XYZ file of C-alpha atoms in Angstrom:
787
model
C 61.724 -104.477 40.413
C 60.213 -103.851 37.403
C 61.805 -102.193 34.304
C 59.960 -101.543 31.475
C 61.156 -100.751 27.856
C 63.115 -97.319 28.803
C 64.109 -96.779 25.328
C 60.594 -96.752 24.110
C 59.497 -94.580 26.945
C 61.983 -91.576 26.270
C 60.706 -91.641 22.525
C 57.263 -91.124 23.383
C 57.934 -88.558 26.301
C 55.959 -85.405 26.132
C 58.493 -82.599 24.719
C 57.656 -80.531 28.104
C 59.539 -83.539 30.340
C 62.933 -82.367 31.027
C 66.446 -83.690 30.423
C 66.285 -85.204 34.016
C 63.996 -87.682 32.704
C 65.782 -88.444 29.898
C 68.818 -88.758 31.929
C 66.968 -91.309 34.358
C 65.714 -93.287 31.345
C 69.234 -93.356 29.783
C 70.688 -94.946 33.339
C 67.792 -97.571 33.140
C 68.564 -98.321 29.546
C 72.403 -99.046 30.603
C 71.425 -101.264 33.303
C 68.968 -103.099 31.597
C 71.405 -103.852 28.725
C 73.974 -104.893 31.249
C 71.556 -107.207 32.718
C 70.717 -108.481 28.890
C 74.229 -109.130 28.320
C 74.998 -111.328 31.328
C 71.851 -113.073 30.728
C 70.658 -113.089 34.622
C 67.434 -111.249 33.787
C 64.610 -110.932 31.470
C 62.666 -107.697 31.438
C 59.462 -109.858 30.855
C 57.389 -110.272 33.894
C 54.690 -112.500 34.868
C 51.338 -110.496 35.116
C 49.923 -110.243 38.685
C 46.520 -108.789 40.036
C 47.168 -105.967 42.432
C 45.604 -106.256 45.865
C 47.089 -103.006 47.237
C 49.214 -100.122 46.399
C 51.996 -98.755 48.495
C 53.635 -95.349 48.041
C 57.141 -94.646 49.644
C 59.486 -91.611 49.479
C 56.911 -88.808 49.689
C 57.678 -85.382 51.907
C 55.621 -82.726 50.801
C 52.804 -84.638 48.676
C 49.843 -86.544 49.502
C 49.410 -90.226 48.652
C 46.496 -89.214 47.064
C 48.195 -86.908 44.596
C 50.161 -90.106 43.475
C 47.113 -92.338 43.242
C 45.467 -89.468 41.240
C 47.806 -89.852 38.287
C 48.783 -93.308 38.691
C 46.782 -95.410 35.928
C 47.260 -98.646 37.797
C 44.605 -99.076 40.621
C 43.571 -101.987 42.904
C 42.060 -104.964 41.041
C 43.933 -104.127 37.894
C 46.537 -106.529 36.135
C 49.961 -105.363 36.367
C 52.468 -106.123 33.467
C 55.328 -104.848 31.559
C 52.920 -102.477 29.308
C 50.955 -101.024 32.325
C 53.860 -100.532 34.557
C 55.648 -98.691 31.594
C 52.547 -96.483 31.224
C 52.366 -95.687 34.893
C 55.842 -94.558 35.074
C 55.501 -92.418 32.441
C 52.484 -90.722 33.563
C 54.039 -89.997 36.793
C 57.182 -88.744 35.536
C 54.755 -86.158 33.163
C 53.702 -84.477 36.202
C 57.213 -82.990 36.672
C 56.576 -83.397 40.631
C 59.174 -86.355 40.795
C 63.193 -86.512 39.939
C 62.701 -90.494 40.051
C 60.056 -93.374 39.956
C 60.246 -96.943 40.372
C 57.712 -99.797 40.681
C 58.569 -102.783 42.695
C 56.427 -105.849 43.491
C 55.945 -107.221 47.038
C 53.762 -110.499 46.462
C 50.761 -108.949 45.135
C 51.285 -105.356 46.489
C 52.283 -102.524 44.237
C 55.306 -100.531 45.631
C 55.716 -97.037 44.102
C 58.720 -95.459 45.093
C 59.377 -91.475 44.340
C 62.119 -88.801 44.897
C 60.318 -85.689 44.875
C 61.515 -82.492 43.013
C 62.085 -79.627 45.629
C 59.906 -76.800 45.772
C 61.078 -73.035 45.401
C 61.340 -71.289 48.890
C 62.337 -67.967 47.510
C 63.871 -66.050 44.472
C 66.579 -63.624 44.698
C 67.700 -61.403 41.633
C 70.627 -58.823 41.994
C 72.951 -56.859 39.708
C 70.629 -55.708 37.201
C 69.684 -52.105 36.623
C 69.044 -52.128 32.594
C 66.287 -54.921 33.114
C 63.782 -53.926 35.752
C 63.223 -56.693 38.560
C 59.676 -56.638 37.961
C 60.083 -57.555 34.185
C 62.429 -60.546 35.056
C 60.068 -61.728 37.793
C 57.226 -61.730 34.919
C 59.114 -64.147 33.033
C 59.591 -66.242 35.749
C 56.010 -66.244 36.334
C 55.231 -67.318 32.802
C 57.313 -70.653 33.020
C 56.101 -71.438 36.601
C 59.322 -70.433 38.524
C 57.657 -68.791 41.379
C 57.675 -69.588 45.061
C 55.771 -72.684 46.148
C 55.901 -74.046 42.933
C 58.534 -77.331 41.603
C 61.750 -76.393 40.905
C 62.704 -77.362 37.256
C 66.596 -76.904 36.537
C 66.097 -77.091 32.790
C 63.243 -74.483 32.802
C 65.733 -72.232 35.076
C 68.352 -72.866 32.449
C 66.317 -71.733 29.577
C 65.118 -68.487 31.479
C 68.826 -67.692 32.053
C 69.580 -67.996 28.215
C 66.521 -65.617 27.406
C 68.115 -63.102 29.799
C 71.585 -63.677 28.338
C 69.811 -62.891 24.896
C 68.305 -59.741 26.163
C 71.550 -58.164 27.045
C 73.119 -59.392 24.139
C 70.605 -57.518 22.193
C 71.602 -54.290 24.432
C 75.222 -54.694 23.247
C 76.512 -55.951 26.430
C 78.430 -58.855 25.455
C 80.537 -59.141 28.614
C 77.266 -59.577 30.636
C 77.095 -62.857 32.606
C 73.910 -64.387 34.360
C 74.666 -66.920 37.108
C 72.404 -68.936 39.204
C 72.972 -70.657 42.580
C 70.630 -73.323 43.984
C 70.879 -73.901 48.100
C 69.034 -76.661 49.665
C 66.704 -76.044 52.581
C 64.931 -78.024 54.894
C 61.540 -79.971 53.918
C 62.883 -80.513 50.616
C 62.903 -76.633 49.346
C 65.306 -74.552 47.628
C 66.470 -70.919 47.264
C 67.598 -69.536 44.073
C 69.600 -66.701 43.365
C 70.167 -64.846 40.164
C 73.243 -62.945 39.872
C 73.746 -60.712 37.193
C 76.674 -58.808 35.885
C 75.739 -56.691 33.270
C 79.020 -55.301 31.879
C 79.225 -52.438 29.707
C 77.945 -51.567 26.628
C 80.213 -52.359 23.586
C 80.900 -49.599 21.164
C 81.586 -49.448 17.582
C 85.358 -48.151 17.954
C 86.060 -48.219 14.257
C 84.195 -48.837 10.768
C 86.780 -49.691 7.822
C 85.346 -48.684 4.382
C 87.494 -50.679 1.866
C 87.232 -50.149 -1.782
C 85.729 -46.503 -2.062
C 87.667 -44.739 -4.777
C 85.175 -42.854 -6.632
C 82.971 -41.266 -4.053
C 84.104 -39.689 -0.595
C 84.529 -42.013 2.325
C 82.847 -39.639 4.611
C 79.598 -39.335 2.310
C 79.293 -42.831 1.886
C 79.465 -43.219 5.655
C 76.909 -40.755 6.393
C 74.657 -43.171 4.680
C 75.090 -45.286 7.783
C 73.040 -44.796 11.126
C 75.820 -46.608 13.154
C 78.635 -44.383 13.893
C 82.082 -45.376 15.311
C 82.870 -44.017 18.838
C 84.450 -40.499 18.915
C 85.143 -38.967 22.266
C 82.621 -38.962 25.143
C 78.960 -39.300 24.052
C 76.834 -40.314 26.666
C 73.665 -39.265 25.064
C 73.872 -41.034 21.783
C 73.666 -44.762 20.885
C 74.553 -44.643 17.410
C 77.677 -46.295 18.140
C 76.208 -49.265 19.706
C 76.278 -52.269 17.358
C 72.679 -53.718 15.964
C 72.799 -56.539 13.462
C 69.513 -55.434 12.177
C 70.604 -51.797 11.632
C 74.016 -53.030 10.458
C 72.080 -54.706 7.574
C 69.725 -51.828 6.635
C 73.137 -49.588 6.769
C 74.348 -51.938 3.966
C 71.201 -51.425 1.880
C 71.469 -47.648 2.509
C 75.143 -47.791 1.105
C 74.051 -49.884 -1.833
C 71.038 -47.587 -2.530
C 73.436 -44.512 -2.609
C 75.672 -46.080 -4.936
C 72.658 -47.432 -7.404
C 71.296 -44.120 -7.294
C 74.249 -42.247 -8.749
C 74.897 -44.550 -11.877
C 76.842 -47.315 -10.377
C 75.001 -50.208 -12.210
C 77.460 -52.992 -11.362
C 78.104 -51.900 -7.389
C 78.253 -54.743 -5.053
C 79.047 -55.185 -1.295
C 81.655 -58.199 -1.578
C 81.768 -58.771 2.177
C 81.213 -57.124 5.480
C 82.431 -58.326 8.972
C 81.791 -57.829 12.679
C 84.565 -58.379 15.133
C 84.733 -57.903 18.969
C 87.700 -57.236 21.012
C 88.632 -59.920 23.673
C 87.251 -57.589 26.526
C 84.053 -57.392 24.625
C 84.219 -53.870 24.861
C 84.961 -52.772 21.438
C 83.562 -53.627 18.298
C 85.157 -53.400 14.517
C 83.050 -53.088 11.458
C 84.552 -53.992 7.918
C 82.685 -53.271 5.112
C 84.449 -54.192 1.334
C 82.831 -52.717 -1.644
C 83.430 -52.881 -5.567
C 82.155 -49.593 -6.980
C 82.326 -50.305 -10.753
C 81.477 -47.494 -13.340
C 79.021 -44.814 -13.643
C 76.331 -45.837 -16.184
C 74.022 -43.446 -17.751
C 70.352 -44.171 -18.891
C 69.854 -45.567 -22.530
C 66.729 -46.670 -24.014
C 63.545 -47.233 -22.227
C 60.710 -49.579 -23.274
C 57.835 -51.085 -21.944
C 56.418 -54.664 -23.194
C 53.310 -56.407 -22.526
C 50.743 -53.344 -23.183
C 48.863 -52.063 -26.265
C 50.846 -49.490 -28.170
C 48.586 -46.615 -27.361
C 49.008 -47.365 -23.370
C 52.707 -47.942 -23.897
C 53.073 -44.465 -25.776
C 51.393 -42.531 -23.284
C 53.013 -44.139 -20.263
C 56.404 -43.817 -21.644
C 56.253 -40.124 -22.132
C 55.540 -39.844 -18.259
C 58.327 -42.133 -17.034
C 60.764 -40.516 -14.613
C 63.700 -41.540 -16.553
C 65.906 -39.206 -18.720
C 68.171 -40.758 -21.357
C 71.757 -39.760 -20.753
C 71.098 -38.995 -16.914
C 72.969 -41.285 -14.676
C 71.492 -44.520 -13.681
C 69.320 -44.535 -10.599
C 67.570 -47.051 -8.848
C 65.302 -44.912 -7.296
C 64.207 -43.464 -10.659
C 63.506 -47.188 -12.036
C 61.259 -47.937 -8.785
C 59.441 -44.449 -9.385
C 58.658 -45.818 -13.155
C 57.747 -49.233 -12.129
C 55.298 -47.560 -9.414
C 53.760 -45.418 -12.198
C 53.039 -48.077 -14.748
C 51.658 -50.251 -11.852
C 49.541 -47.545 -10.582
C 48.002 -46.365 -14.046
C 46.997 -50.211 -14.387
C 45.669 -50.749 -10.938
C 43.448 -47.550 -11.571
C 42.048 -49.358 -14.740
C 41.168 -52.584 -13.082
C 44.321 -54.627 -13.130
C 44.454 -55.048 -9.104
C 47.227 -57.877 -9.371
C 50.057 -56.516 -11.822
C 53.680 -57.396 -12.011
C 56.090 -54.953 -13.378
C 59.407 -56.474 -14.033
C 62.413 -54.297 -14.902
C 65.242 -55.819 -16.851
C 68.725 -54.354 -17.716
C 71.110 -54.487 -20.697
C 74.217 -53.031 -20.243
C 76.764 -51.817 -22.843
C 80.274 -51.760 -20.956
C 81.891 -50.117 -23.690
C 79.957 -46.769 -23.487
C 78.531 -47.302 -20.244
C 74.789 -47.251 -20.969
C 72.190 -49.460 -19.426
C 69.140 -49.876 -21.661
C 65.848 -50.754 -19.664
C 62.976 -52.780 -20.192
C 59.886 -52.910 -18.286
C 57.997 -56.217 -18.672
C 54.271 -56.001 -17.737
C 52.219 -58.987 -16.762
C 48.572 -57.921 -16.380
C 47.044 -60.985 -15.021
C 43.404 -61.002 -14.712
C 41.334 -57.603 -15.059
C 39.358 -57.247 -11.569
C 36.278 -55.417 -10.194
C 34.643 -55.024 -7.061
C 31.916 -57.269 -6.169
C 30.699 -55.839 -2.910
C 31.411 -53.144 -0.495
C 31.024 -54.214 3.176
C 30.864 -51.644 6.064
C 31.710 -52.255 9.574
C 32.701 -50.640 12.742
C 29.846 -47.865 12.575
C 27.629 -48.530 15.379
C 26.240 -44.684 15.286
C 26.979 -43.775 11.953
C 24.637 -44.728 9.038
C 26.004 -46.594 6.129
C 24.872 -44.137 3.702
C 26.921 -41.477 5.310
C 30.015 -43.469 4.675
C 28.961 -44.739 1.106
C 28.435 -41.221 -0.347
C 32.131 -40.497 0.247
C 33.528 -43.618 -1.373
C 34.630 -43.123 -5.037
C 35.188 -46.881 -5.689
C 31.549 -48.387 -6.448
C 30.167 -51.885 -6.441
C 30.403 -53.712 -9.811
C 33.024 -51.134 -11.234
C 36.633 -51.986 -11.979
C 39.186 -52.059 -9.259
C 40.884 -48.816 -9.066
C 43.613 -48.102 -6.217
C 43.458 -44.441 -6.664
C 39.590 -44.178 -6.131
C 40.065 -46.326 -3.020
C 42.906 -44.064 -1.716
C 40.585 -40.950 -2.295
C 37.607 -43.047 -0.771
C 39.890 -43.292 2.336
C 40.950 -39.667 2.132
C 37.414 -38.405 2.061
C 36.244 -40.552 5.055
C 38.996 -39.131 7.287
C 38.127 -35.728 6.245
C 34.894 -35.912 7.793
C 36.269 -35.866 11.096
C 34.083 -38.719 12.602
C 36.340 -41.381 12.537
C 39.292 -42.276 14.631
C 40.473 -44.564 12.064
C 39.575 -45.872 8.528
C 40.894 -49.024 7.072
C 40.009 -50.450 3.629
C 40.675 -53.942 2.729
C 40.367 -55.539 -0.437
C 40.264 -59.474 -0.194
C 39.812 -61.567 -3.366
C 36.476 -63.437 -3.605
C 36.862 -67.431 -3.035
C 36.540 -69.395 -6.144
C 37.268 -66.412 -8.652
C 40.202 -64.914 -10.327
C 38.475 -61.518 -11.410
C 36.761 -60.134 -8.212
C 37.578 -58.572 -4.910
C 35.511 -57.365 -2.131
C 36.000 -54.153 -0.388
C 35.700 -53.933 3.151
C 35.552 -50.303 4.889
C 36.325 -50.644 8.336
C 36.022 -47.503 10.805
C 36.248 -46.786 14.385
C 34.152 -43.932 15.483
C 35.033 -41.070 17.503
C 33.880 -41.297 21.309
C 33.378 -37.554 20.922
C 31.445 -37.757 17.671
C 27.889 -37.708 19.087
C 27.666 -35.036 21.871
C 29.977 -32.798 22.779
C 29.771 -30.602 25.967
C 32.628 -28.293 26.380
C 34.023 -25.575 28.795
C 37.557 -24.230 28.840
C 40.109 -21.307 28.707
C 41.354 -19.360 25.931
C 44.361 -17.171 26.427
C 42.582 -14.889 23.816
C 39.108 -14.582 25.743
C 39.890 -15.662 29.301
C 38.019 -18.283 31.266
C 34.887 -19.985 29.204
C 32.039 -20.762 31.441
C 28.771 -22.270 29.820
C 28.009 -25.462 27.726
C 28.275 -26.303 24.098
C 26.032 -29.034 22.814
C 27.277 -30.425 19.619
C 26.307 -33.157 17.319
C 28.383 -33.487 14.548
C 26.737 -36.519 13.435
C 23.163 -35.844 14.061
C 21.177 -39.253 14.399
C 24.122 -40.710 12.322
C 23.132 -38.785 9.586
C 26.502 -36.859 9.379
C 24.655 -33.718 9.675
C 25.706 -31.322 12.189
C 23.696 -29.317 15.016
C 25.626 -27.249 17.695
C 24.133 -25.091 20.187
C 26.404 -22.589 22.111
C 25.737 -20.961 25.241
C 29.234 -19.439 26.512
C 30.072 -16.748 28.788
C 33.712 -15.717 28.758
C 35.537 -12.541 30.437
C 35.354 -10.829 26.870
C 32.578 -12.662 25.267
C 28.995 -13.889 25.664
C 27.877 -15.898 22.871
C 24.376 -17.444 21.982
C 24.534 -19.402 18.705
C 22.528 -22.186 16.913
C 24.350 -23.553 13.745
C 22.843 -26.355 11.605
C 24.874 -27.977 8.784
C 23.617 -30.664 6.167
C 26.613 -31.526 4.192
C 24.413 -33.286 1.593
C 21.480 -30.737 1.143
C 21.399 -32.000 -2.501
C 22.546 -35.628 -3.457
C 25.579 -34.258 -5.312
C 26.973 -32.683 -2.387
C 26.210 -29.090 -1.811
C 26.104 -28.171 1.535
C 23.996 -25.611 3.459
C 24.474 -24.073 6.999
C 22.153 -21.995 8.748
C 23.438 -19.845 11.734
C 21.782 -17.684 14.154
C 23.881 -15.571 16.436
C 23.789 -13.118 19.542
C 27.115 -11.646 20.734
C 28.342 -9.100 23.336
C 31.956 -8.233 23.429
C 33.557 -6.345 26.249
C 37.002 -5.622 24.784
C 38.265 -4.260 27.943
C 38.614 -7.571 29.323
C 41.092 -8.924 26.603
C 43.523 -5.854 26.994
C 42.555 -4.187 23.708
C 41.119 -0.708 23.100
C 37.933 -0.461 24.873
C 34.330 -0.501 23.345
C 31.108 -2.461 23.703
C 29.713 -4.435 21.123
C 26.212 -6.443 20.828
C 25.537 -7.959 17.457
C 22.373 -10.346 16.388
C 22.756 -11.985 13.108
C 21.309 -14.684 10.877
C 23.121 -16.456 7.696
C 22.969 -19.211 5.458
C 25.871 -20.640 3.638
C 26.434 -22.885 0.624
C 29.348 -24.853 -0.170
C 29.056 -26.257 -3.842
C 31.419 -28.899 -4.837
C 33.317 -28.159 -8.237
C 35.866 -31.078 -8.161
C 37.034 -33.933 -6.027
C 38.839 -31.639 -3.395
C 37.655 -28.229 -4.676
C 34.394 -26.003 -3.805
C 32.878 -22.635 -4.222
C 31.394 -20.963 -1.486
C 28.625 -18.524 -1.061
C 26.970 -17.091 2.094
C 24.220 -14.273 3.010
C 23.933 -12.793 6.441
C 21.903 -9.927 8.170
C 23.939 -8.343 11.401
C 22.152 -5.720 13.619
C 25.006 -4.239 15.559
C 24.921 -1.965 18.539
C 27.958 -0.131 19.709
C 28.645 1.729 23.041
C 31.626 3.784 24.262
C 33.248 3.507 27.567
C 35.158 5.939 29.757
C 38.501 4.221 28.067
C 37.353 4.062 24.594
C 40.271 5.770 22.449
C 39.652 9.003 20.409
C 39.882 6.772 17.293
C 36.643 4.931 18.060
C 34.528 7.700 19.422
C 33.757 9.580 16.074
C 32.394 6.175 14.604
C 30.233 5.399 17.608
C 28.944 8.835 17.983
C 27.828 8.740 14.482
C 26.642 5.103 14.147
C 25.843 3.491 17.217
C 23.285 1.270 15.708
C 23.725 -0.224 12.544
C 22.253 -2.718 9.815
C 24.773 -4.703 7.902
C 23.843 -7.038 4.798
C 26.940 -9.136 4.086
C 27.721 -11.467 1.341
C 30.625 -13.573 1.235
C 31.936 -15.899 -1.422
C 35.354 -17.603 -2.180
C 36.887 -20.633 -3.365
C 38.609 -23.519 -1.318
C 40.651 -26.578 -1.868
C 41.214 -29.374 0.977
C 42.952 -32.682 0.004
C 44.461 -33.250 3.554
C 44.224 -37.023 4.824
C 42.704 -36.107 7.856
C 40.252 -33.662 9.270
C 42.013 -33.097 12.842
C 45.613 -34.602 12.398
C 46.360 -34.320 8.802
C 50.055 -35.542 7.521
C 49.680 -34.938 3.883
C 47.963 -32.829 1.662
C 46.908 -29.332 1.641
C 44.031 -26.908 2.249
C 43.802 -23.585 0.916
C 40.983 -20.893 0.611
C 40.272 -17.358 -0.679
C 37.416 -15.635 0.321
C 35.485 -12.098 -0.035
C 33.275 -10.767 2.588
C 31.535 -7.775 1.296
C 29.071 -5.355 2.954
C 25.900 -4.538 0.586
C 25.969 -1.137 -0.760
C 23.415 0.847 1.359
C 24.531 -0.998 4.604
C 25.347 1.509 7.267
C 29.136 0.283 7.180
C 30.089 -0.333 3.754
C 33.294 -2.325 3.603
C 35.120 -5.649 2.164
C 37.491 -8.015 3.421
C 39.672 -10.373 1.407
C 41.254 -13.381 2.910
C 43.582 -15.940 1.753
C 44.974 -18.894 3.477
C 46.582 -21.948 2.996
C 48.512 -24.912 4.753
C 50.647 -27.681 2.893
C 51.347 -30.878 4.818
C 54.837 -32.710 3.500
C 55.089 -36.329 5.338
C 58.192 -37.061 6.864
C 57.906 -41.117 6.904
C 54.757 -42.717 8.047
C 53.979 -40.693 10.904
C 55.757 -37.480 11.098
C 55.028 -34.372 8.807
C 56.425 -30.948 7.877
C 53.647 -28.369 7.789
C 54.137 -24.789 6.176
C 51.461 -22.205 6.452
C 50.561 -18.528 5.135
C 47.768 -16.265 6.022
C 46.844 -13.005 4.295
C 44.331 -10.306 5.163
C 43.335 -7.064 3.629
C 40.234 -5.105 4.183
C 38.892 -1.428 3.465
C 35.765 0.911 3.141
C 34.398 1.988 0.261
C 31.410 4.102 -0.910
C 30.094 7.652 0.850
C 29.042 5.912 4.441
C 30.144 7.536 7.744
C 33.194 5.410 7.901
C 35.449 5.231 4.828
C 37.563 2.607 6.239
C 37.148 -0.747 7.641
C 35.136 -0.474 10.585
C 37.408 -0.847 13.764
C 35.121 -3.846 14.992
C 35.976 -5.889 11.916
C 39.927 -5.416 12.454
C 42.450 -8.070 12.263
C 44.558 -8.811 15.168
C 47.846 -10.896 15.858
C 49.372 -12.591 18.817
C 48.032 -15.664 20.797
C 47.512 -19.274 20.034
C 46.006 -18.906 16.636
C 48.542 -16.588 15.010
C 51.893 -15.845 16.851
C 52.399 -17.975 19.933
C 54.743 -16.534 22.553
C 52.990 -13.135 22.172
C 49.965 -11.894 24.324
C 46.692 -12.430 22.560
C 45.821 -9.726 19.991
C 48.562 -7.846 21.417
C 50.809 -6.721 18.203
C 50.352 -4.198 15.772
C 48.719 -0.482 16.026
C 47.739 1.067 19.341
C 45.331 3.449 20.332
C 46.293 7.288 21.301
C 44.854 7.123 24.695
C 46.605 7.596 28.058
C 47.267 3.848 28.272
C 47.710 2.597 24.792
C 45.936 -0.426 23.879
C 45.837 -2.806 20.904
C 43.626 -1.577 18.128
C 44.113 -3.990 15.518
C 44.458 -3.247 11.678
C 43.074 -3.583 8.069
C 46.014 -5.862 6.971
C 47.619 -8.916 8.407
C 50.464 -11.600 7.230
C 50.766 -14.416 9.089
C 53.635 -17.313 8.171
C 53.999 -20.549 10.100
C 56.303 -23.841 10.029
C 55.637 -26.791 12.052
C 57.420 -30.308 12.588
C 54.658 -32.608 13.467
C 54.902 -36.134 15.577
C 52.707 -38.418 17.309
C 52.345 -38.491 20.871
C 54.697 -41.532 22.079
C 53.141 -44.814 22.883
C 49.705 -43.977 21.036
C 50.152 -46.568 18.026
C 47.949 -45.551 15.171
C 45.500 -43.338 17.381
C 44.944 -40.123 15.902
C 43.818 -38.057 18.931
C 47.229 -36.624 20.198
C 49.756 -35.029 18.675
C 53.205 -33.003 19.438
C 54.669 -30.359 17.492
C 57.635 -28.062 17.175
C 56.613 -24.502 15.787
C 57.974 -21.101 14.108
C 55.485 -18.377 13.928
C 55.546 -15.021 12.517
C 53.030 -12.237 11.874
C 52.050 -8.603 12.232
C 48.994 -6.246 11.504
C 48.987 -2.973 10.303
C 46.830 0.155 10.229
C 45.478 2.127 7.266
C 47.865 4.812 8.201
C 50.883 2.505 7.873
C 52.970 1.110 5.179
C 53.385 -2.741 5.283
C 56.994 -3.376 5.890
C 58.132 -7.144 6.420
C 60.848 -5.991 8.934
C 57.705 -5.366 11.236
C 57.172 -9.028 11.565
C 57.454 -10.487 14.919
C 58.677 -14.252 15.312
C 58.424 -16.860 17.770
C 59.104 -20.527 18.489
C 58.480 -23.209 20.510
C 56.662 -26.545 21.339
C 52.885 -27.337 21.673
C 50.580 -30.460 22.287
C 47.118 -31.042 20.883
C 44.660 -33.421 22.184
C 41.190 -34.079 20.951
C 40.137 -34.752 24.448
C 36.617 -35.812 25.713
C 35.626 -32.299 26.494
C 36.635 -31.136 23.176
C 39.985 -30.206 21.237
C 42.708 -29.097 23.772
C 45.933 -27.366 22.668
C 48.852 -26.260 25.011
C 51.696 -24.443 23.543
C 54.880 -23.029 25.104
C 56.825 -20.378 22.799
C 59.397 -18.060 22.964
C 59.695 -14.644 21.288
C 62.475 -14.334 18.947
C 62.885 -10.579 18.030
C 60.610 -8.824 20.827
C 60.398 -5.092 20.562
C 59.826 -2.312 23.323
C 56.082 -2.544 24.275
C 55.548 -5.965 23.065
C 53.398 -8.148 25.663
C 55.056 -11.543 26.002
C 53.136 -14.582 27.051
C 55.147 -17.856 26.729
C 52.545 -20.657 28.392
C 49.570 -20.614 26.410
C 46.214 -22.886 26.634
C 43.046 -23.291 24.838
C 40.353 -26.115 25.542
C 37.166 -26.579 23.488
C 38.423 -24.192 20.383
C 39.146 -25.677 17.120
C 42.950 -26.473 16.073
C 44.966 -24.362 14.086
């Protein structure tokens, strides 16, 4: 029998060869060492030429498999080195537990012991981990039925399963394995899991707190100790990562309240013998409360230092605050990055006076090299032309780098509503220290080219028809929509064309042709029939980055007819002016700095508009509308929205009607105002036998929403959930505006920019329903713009 250098074989084994091979080689080393000691055998052999190869010990594998992996062939010369290589190669296949090479004359004998194959795998006792997930883990490492069994691989998987249970706080869990030998060199595997109970935090001991309230310090922690029966919370489940984060929260709490020398001297985690209870210990040294003294900046020109120092959020005499220091640091860095210094180091240092408890702060600024943008590259726009993107950019090629201009560029692109996502990267140019490239990466919306829409609205009933809309006509950013809609209440035929850049400096122009028929009896309001033919042109003139003036002109040809249910309040007007010509001018000012067109999370939009029928029109009236919404970010994905809408209208002059025409009235209730109430149902009603809502000439709407993304959507911006609270009411000219008349509702909604257009579903509950109010909790809109 030939025994090559086994120690060398072990040292050169492939890392994937398991412990059994190492054990086998160690046995050979020991055997060879003993032979060496007694001097009865030398490891060197006389070379011989192989005339035949015989394989012994196979049960399932074919001889051809061994011949395929065996380096030695008939006619080759066998020696110590070749034998060693052959053993190593056969072991590396993973098919065998033992391999030896013998000589019978000039015949090479290969003796092997096969590893068993896996006949079955049974997993039991698991409920927290899905069986399919565990099986997928087995498949990734080759532990599946019919494959070769490897004990070391099984042990590794068991350790990983144990680690998963430990990460869940199940410290008493166990994972055992049983291997049963079967006929034909097969084994069945059993994985027996005992998950145990989740270990809970029994007590959090906070030592050293004297000047602050212990309860207030503990509130800074997300981990909580167990108090009573709490099956619906996991705050009492220990997590190493969360514990470390809680320690940082405690540290920040103290450092923001003047405790400049605060320190956490030690922390501990102990588990009970039964592995069910965890005890956390935190020892702190509070120190004294310090106040800000002088604040200075070094490393900048004197004029720049003076202008920045006056704006720093640090007040002399106020308690020391690490948050204030961080805000000041960001302000300095932000000002400098806006001026081309893309890589700025702002290092705060402190000098403490322990007698007077004063902290003097010094910000050392290292400007490094001033940087400019060499080139702007745009990618991801398959349909949209580059110029549509470039005209929104506020960072230009060849200009000094400005983080503010880059941020504004990103916001403007997202407000276009053409892209699902916008990313801007600024990698340094290789071989330079003063240049960066700007990479604008967009992902276009699937519905940004053509939108076909048909749907339902609680305000107008079932909607049938087709809307052909191209918000990005031929990739130019222009908007063309052709609307042919037929609902229970309204028939609309409309053509709208908008050019957002009618002039190079950003003046937009919109043309609109409209034909609309309204049958109000289908929407449960006071009955009449109205036909309108209109044409208009509208200009938006930017006066600042986010502000604009709006100016529009329109002509309307209006025909009104009564029905058998038309209320007395409308009959006189219809009889006196069944047909009318209106010349209407509209003007206003608006501001929009939201970060996204459809799903904003920060910024605000507000507008104030006046709609005025020119003197000499058959109906002389005015309408003043003011509305606004503010989005306050809560973390990276959530936001709080607050909104308000005001409307005021009336008549003027000596026309047939001295009030706001009834067909121009405001309404409240429904998906776009006060959800939970029936559409257009709030406010004044007519004096007919079955009183119906008439609307009014004054309206107030208020709204608060908590916005959060749909779960599992990542950074996609096409779905959103929200909790809302709405309020609103309309008043007739004969009524006084009383805030006590407002109706309120609250509920949940879901918005989705679906392939057939915007979809909104809400469930609202009226909070102060009065007699006569019409409730409608579930409301749905498809193909209409979000609130």
